[in-house]
XYZ file of N, CA, C and O in Angstrom:
444
model
N 117.446 120.983 94.065
C 116.857 121.221 92.715
C 118.432 122.368 91.888
O 117.904 121.657 90.274
N 118.823 123.125 91.752
C 119.614 123.751 91.457
C 120.443 123.178 91.084
O 120.739 123.326 89.571
N 121.045 122.624 91.783
C 122.125 122.251 91.229
C 121.650 120.544 89.550
O 122.081 120.279 89.538
N 120.512 120.389 89.769
C 120.609 119.166 89.845
C 119.584 119.586 88.381
O 119.178 118.053 87.806
N 119.166 120.083 88.590
C 117.971 121.023 87.182
C 117.194 119.864 87.103
O 115.864 118.841 86.618
N 117.371 120.011 85.127
C 116.312 119.183 83.828
C 116.723 117.343 83.923
O 115.852 117.203 83.832
N 116.865 117.029 85.122
C 117.002 115.269 85.985
C 117.393 114.638 86.635
O 117.332 113.739 87.141
N 116.845 115.770 87.235
C 116.208 116.140 89.051
C 114.724 114.896 88.694
O 113.822 115.591 88.269
N 114.425 113.686 89.075
C 113.240 112.620 89.526
C 111.981 112.196 90.728
O 111.387 112.489 90.644
N 113.221 112.221 91.640
C 113.028 112.416 92.529
C 113.423 112.343 93.584
O 115.186 111.789 93.712
N 113.334 112.649 94.956
C 113.963 113.632 95.970
C 113.169 112.320 97.635
O 112.259 113.033 97.800
N 113.616 111.776 98.095
C 112.894 110.992 98.929
C 113.925 110.737 100.069
O 114.623 110.341 100.336
N 113.112 111.176 100.872
C 114.054 111.578 102.003
C 113.519 110.658 103.512
O 111.572 109.753 103.340
N 114.097 109.878 104.341
C 113.900 108.286 104.832
C 114.247 108.762 105.920
O 116.199 108.899 106.038
N 114.196 108.626 107.299
C 114.588 108.591 108.789
C 115.409 107.092 109.389
O 114.873 106.091 108.814
N 116.031 107.431 109.570
C 117.586 106.370 110.644
C 116.059 104.442 110.242
O 116.658 104.070 111.018
N 115.274 105.772 111.322
C 113.882 104.690 112.736
C 113.792 103.399 110.690
O 113.913 102.417 111.290
N 113.374 104.349 109.664
C 112.979 103.334 109.343
C 113.124 101.999 108.443
O 113.435 101.082 107.856
N 114.589 102.795 108.162
C 115.828 102.650 107.793
C 116.058 101.411 108.400
O 115.429 99.762 107.817
N 116.106 101.192 110.240
C 116.192 99.930 110.844
C 114.929 99.339 110.550
O 114.886 97.494 111.292
N 113.029 99.251 110.345
C 112.571 98.206 110.482
C 112.475 97.320 108.625
O 112.152 96.254 108.637
N 112.992 98.090 108.048
C 113.385 97.355 107.175
C 114.306 96.174 107.015
O 114.562 94.929 106.067
N 115.187 97.460 107.895
C 116.353 95.286 107.541
C 115.943 94.723 108.219
O 116.489 93.597 109.103
N 115.607 94.616 110.049
C 115.379 94.095 110.867
C 114.090 93.127 110.347
O 113.906 91.558 110.619
N 113.324 93.458 109.293
C 112.035 93.309 109.197
C 111.717 92.418 108.265
O 110.688 91.603 108.100
N 112.425 92.111 107.839
C 112.350 92.855 105.898
C 113.157 92.115 105.364
O 114.100 91.031 104.308
N 114.629 91.590 106.202
C 116.437 90.933 106.351
C 116.709 91.964 105.211
O 117.166 91.373 104.179
N 116.257 93.564 103.679
C 117.164 94.150 103.301
C 118.138 95.410 104.217
O 117.772 95.776 105.704
N 119.485 94.595 103.503
C 120.238 95.427 103.745
C 120.426 97.278 103.639
O 120.559 97.361 101.829
N 121.209 98.423 103.324
C 120.917 99.665 103.417
C 123.188 99.065 103.044
O 123.219 98.345 103.234
N 122.886 99.747 102.076
C 124.316 100.230 101.269
C 125.580 100.368 101.983
O 126.437 100.483 101.596
N 124.825 101.233 102.991
C 125.631 102.029 103.824
C 125.833 101.036 105.869
O 125.023 100.813 105.810
N 127.738 100.926 105.013
C 128.147 100.062 106.746
C 127.653 101.596 108.001
O 127.184 100.931 109.588
N 127.475 102.523 107.949
C 127.020 103.622 108.859
C 125.929 103.769 109.468
O 125.236 103.805 108.166
N 125.988 103.628 109.955
C 124.182 104.466 110.119
C 123.571 105.953 110.511
O 125.194 106.268 110.948
N 122.756 106.687 110.116
C 122.807 107.808 110.034
C 121.113 108.149 111.037
O 120.781 107.152 110.841
N 121.378 108.764 111.096
C 119.232 109.782 111.654
C 118.855 110.140 110.465
O 117.659 109.275 110.006
N 119.544 109.729 108.907
C 118.102 110.735 108.296
C 118.849 110.277 106.465
O 120.414 110.024 106.725
N 118.452 109.559 105.767
C 118.547 109.716 104.689
C 118.117 109.993 103.294
O 117.081 109.658 103.709
N 118.274 110.484 102.657
C 117.909 111.051 101.663
C 118.398 109.637 99.780
O 119.508 109.475 99.875
N 117.263 109.318 98.991
C 116.813 108.819 98.499
C 117.532 109.859 96.618
O 115.727 110.542 96.586
N 117.953 109.996 95.666
C 117.524 110.324 94.962
C 118.318 109.606 93.398
O 118.748 109.159 93.225
N 116.486 110.538 92.887
C 116.471 109.947 91.482
C 116.826 111.107 90.585
O 116.128 111.531 90.430
N 117.812 109.889 88.904
C 117.657 110.901 88.237
C 117.360 110.183 86.931
O 116.998 109.313 87.019
N 116.784 111.082 85.838
C 115.842 110.443 84.215
C 116.246 111.639 83.935
O 115.628 112.012 82.558
N 117.497 111.635 83.051
C 118.169 112.917 81.771
C 118.473 112.518 81.013
O 118.373 110.749 80.869
N 118.512 111.852 79.315
C 118.969 111.910 78.800
C 119.641 111.148 78.133
O 119.965 110.561 77.029
N 121.393 111.333 79.206
C 122.083 110.950 78.538
C 123.395 110.397 80.842
O 122.952 111.276 81.155
N 123.156 108.893 80.121
C 124.092 108.178 81.272
C 125.427 109.435 81.613
O 125.250 109.828 83.374
N 125.703 108.958 81.130
C 127.301 109.810 81.203
C 126.609 111.261 81.688
O 127.676 111.840 82.302
N 125.964 111.705 81.411
C 126.296 114.164 82.062
C 124.540 113.651 83.166
O 125.610 114.510 84.047
N 123.965 112.861 83.047
C 123.245 112.469 85.184
C 124.597 111.999 85.597
O 124.634 112.070 86.970
N 125.287 111.288 85.675
C 126.290 110.060 86.647
C 127.958 112.050 86.762
O 127.973 111.746 87.798
N 127.954 112.379 85.897
C 128.341 114.091 85.796
C 128.097 114.329 86.359
O 128.945 115.364 87.472
N 126.743 115.075 86.797
C 125.958 115.964 87.470
C 126.128 115.427 88.671
O 126.072 116.194 89.401
N 125.491 114.252 89.033
C 125.571 113.182 90.207
C 126.830 112.983 91.017
O 126.612 113.897 92.404
N 127.251 113.383 90.460
C 128.830 113.410 90.722
C 129.487 114.459 91.951
O 130.104 114.656 92.747
N 129.347 115.628 90.427
C 129.418 116.950 91.025
C 128.738 117.404 92.110
O 129.257 118.003 94.012
N 127.453 116.869 92.364
C 126.725 117.296 92.967
C 126.715 116.629 94.742
O 127.123 117.228 95.682
N 127.706 115.483 94.960
C 127.967 114.903 95.152
C 129.078 115.477 96.008
O 129.050 115.180 98.110
N 129.624 115.279 95.836
C 130.613 115.958 95.396
C 131.101 117.573 96.798
O 131.582 117.358 97.855
N 130.401 118.696 95.928
C 129.357 119.692 96.644
C 129.497 119.566 98.294
O 129.932 120.503 98.885
N 128.449 118.595 97.983
C 127.876 118.319 99.624
C 128.634 117.401 100.606
O 128.774 118.779 101.811
N 129.548 116.719 100.174
C 130.857 116.488 101.608
C 131.743 116.990 101.434
O 131.936 117.475 102.972
N 131.648 117.614 100.958
C 132.664 118.941 101.215
C 132.415 119.829 101.589
O 133.078 120.435 102.158
N 130.720 119.958 101.664
C 130.138 121.953 102.530
C 130.208 120.477 104.174
O 129.645 121.364 105.194
N 130.298 119.734 104.477
C 130.124 118.730 105.809
C 128.720 118.625 105.669
O 127.822 118.061 106.680
N 127.430 118.512 104.587
C 126.400 118.472 104.797
C 125.990 117.014 104.164
O 124.564 116.149 105.152
N 126.462 116.105 103.562
C 126.580 114.684 104.121
C 127.387 113.872 103.779
O 129.469 114.388 103.889
N 127.633 112.568 104.509
C 128.826 112.478 105.269
C 129.555 110.599 104.874
O 130.045 110.113 104.755
N 128.686 110.347 104.048
C 128.106 108.808 102.847
C 127.249 108.974 101.983
O 126.357 109.623 102.542
N 127.949 108.145 101.121
C 126.585 108.055 100.307
C 127.797 106.930 98.921
O 127.794 106.458 99.632
N 126.361 106.368 98.250
C 126.686 105.343 96.996
C 125.594 105.847 95.950
O 124.574 106.905 96.527
N 126.064 105.403 95.238
C 126.014 106.102 94.006
C 125.463 104.668 92.783
O 126.600 103.998 93.290
N 125.087 104.017 92.287
C 123.261 103.110 91.712
C 124.551 102.960 90.947
O 124.706 104.236 90.178
N 125.457 101.798 90.391
C 125.839 101.694 89.292
C 125.392 100.688 87.251
O 126.019 100.597 86.582
N 124.325 99.581 88.193
C 123.339 99.745 87.830
C 121.857 98.986 87.646
O 121.159 99.869 88.779
N 121.788 98.539 86.567
C 119.813 98.264 87.283
C 119.024 97.694 88.908
O 118.697 97.949 89.051
N 120.737 97.088 89.091
C 119.845 95.858 90.102
C 120.143 96.987 91.224
O 119.447 96.633 92.366
N 121.101 97.242 91.237
C 121.760 98.535 92.166
C 120.692 99.613 92.405
O 120.169 100.313 94.050
N 120.420 99.738 91.097
C 119.093 101.007 91.309
C 117.729 100.216 92.578
O 116.730 100.896 92.850
N 117.006 99.441 91.365
C 116.011 98.681 91.966
C 115.722 98.373 93.769
O 115.095 98.095 94.145
N 117.779 97.728 94.865
C 117.792 96.871 95.801
C 117.635 98.543 96.252
O 117.314 98.184 97.023
N 118.392 99.378 95.956
C 118.171 101.171 97.378
C 116.256 101.734 96.692
O 115.689 101.330 98.150
N 115.350 101.228 95.253
C 114.450 101.278 96.143
C 113.223 100.389 96.185
O 112.525 100.691 97.288
N 114.061 99.636 96.801
C 113.092 98.311 97.861
C 113.435 98.610 98.856
O 112.118 98.005 99.426
N 114.133 99.298 99.469
C 114.646 100.336 100.670
C 113.271 100.332 100.701
O 112.431 100.491 101.711
N 113.344 101.613 99.812
C 112.168 102.503 99.867
C 110.570 102.125 100.224
O 109.824 102.581 101.300
N 110.230 101.473 99.273
C 109.156 101.284 98.834
C 109.007 100.261 99.638
O 107.475 100.253 99.792
N 108.946 99.477 100.336
C 108.623 98.566 101.815
C 108.701 98.797 103.039
O 108.825 97.786 103.984
N 109.267 100.370 102.884
C 109.054 100.972 104.383
C 107.974 100.753 105.130
O 107.687 99.882 106.342
N 107.053 100.666 104.487
C 105.428 100.636 105.256
C 105.004 98.699 105.320
O 105.097 99.286 106.512
N 105.499 98.108 104.645
C 104.464 96.705 104.997
C 106.381 96.631 105.843
O 105.845 95.328 106.728
N 107.391 97.096 106.270
C 108.030 96.533 107.437
C 107.168 97.231 108.587
O 107.352 97.214 108.864
N 106.641 98.758 108.936
C 106.325 99.346 109.144
C 104.896 98.479 110.327
O 104.716 99.057 110.718
N 104.434 97.526 108.692
C 103.066 97.056 109.780
C 103.143 96.179 110.509
O 102.822 95.261 111.693
N 105.054 94.878 110.621
C 105.015 94.678 110.921
C 104.770 94.816 113.226
O 105.961 94.382 114.024
N 106.032 96.333 113.246
C 105.538 96.576 114.341
C 104.975 98.761 114.088
O 105.572 99.422 114.557
N 103.336 98.470 114.454
C 102.914 99.253 113.930
C 102.971 100.614 115.188
O 102.656 102.387 114.222
N 103.293 100.512 115.831
C 103.296 102.040 117.095
C 105.053 102.070 117.022
O 104.803 103.862 117.260
N 106.375 101.802 116.080
C 107.530 103.211 115.386
C 107.433 103.376 114.487
O 108.181 103.686 114.224
N 105.741 102.920 113.970
C 105.719 103.436 112.126
C 105.453 105.466 112.637
O 104.298 104.960 112.960
N 106.394 106.558 112.553
C 105.743 107.329 111.717
C 105.695 107.664 110.856
O 106.826 107.334 109.469
N 104.737 108.358 110.136
C 104.412 108.164 108.252
C 103.525 109.617 107.914
O 103.345 110.340 109.070
N 105.178 109.759 107.035
C 104.742 111.507 105.697
C 105.615 111.242 104.191
O 106.151 110.352 104.403
N 104.379 111.683 104.112
C 104.020 111.027 102.807
C 104.088 112.973 102.089
O 102.791 112.733 102.085
N 105.026 113.549 101.845
C 104.557 114.880 100.889
C 104.917 114.532 99.222
O 106.341 114.287 99.482
N 104.521 115.382 98.961
C 104.566 115.388 97.075
C 104.356 117.076 96.835
O 103.519 117.725 97.942
N 106.180 117.415 96.192
C 106.086 118.976 96.012
C 107.015 118.660 94.140
O 107.038 117.948 93.659
N 106.823 119.292 93.774
C 106.324 119.755 92.432
C 108.174 120.127 92.123
O 107.935 120.905 92.741
N 108.492 119.282 91.440
C 110.141 119.580 91.163
C 110.916 120.519 89.850
O 109.553 120.098 89.140
């Protein structure tokens, strides 16, 4: 929150098992070729796309330089944004096909 302050609108934690379920059961593909145990989907909604992109790029750079993030993708248009959110939004549907493998956690915090 400190780094993205006024433009942060969503921060979604997704574990690797959920990504595997979506890929396997719904044929949606992660934009990252390397598999990780955890993922984060961050959405910004500032008043200037250029400002948002600059802040996200700087935030991403600090995280990678610090060793906290190993790979990532920044959506470049509405189609890419929808693709990323589709993965997140379809986790429950993918989990219904294998309910014994699904662990659900949904926590909302004021940002």
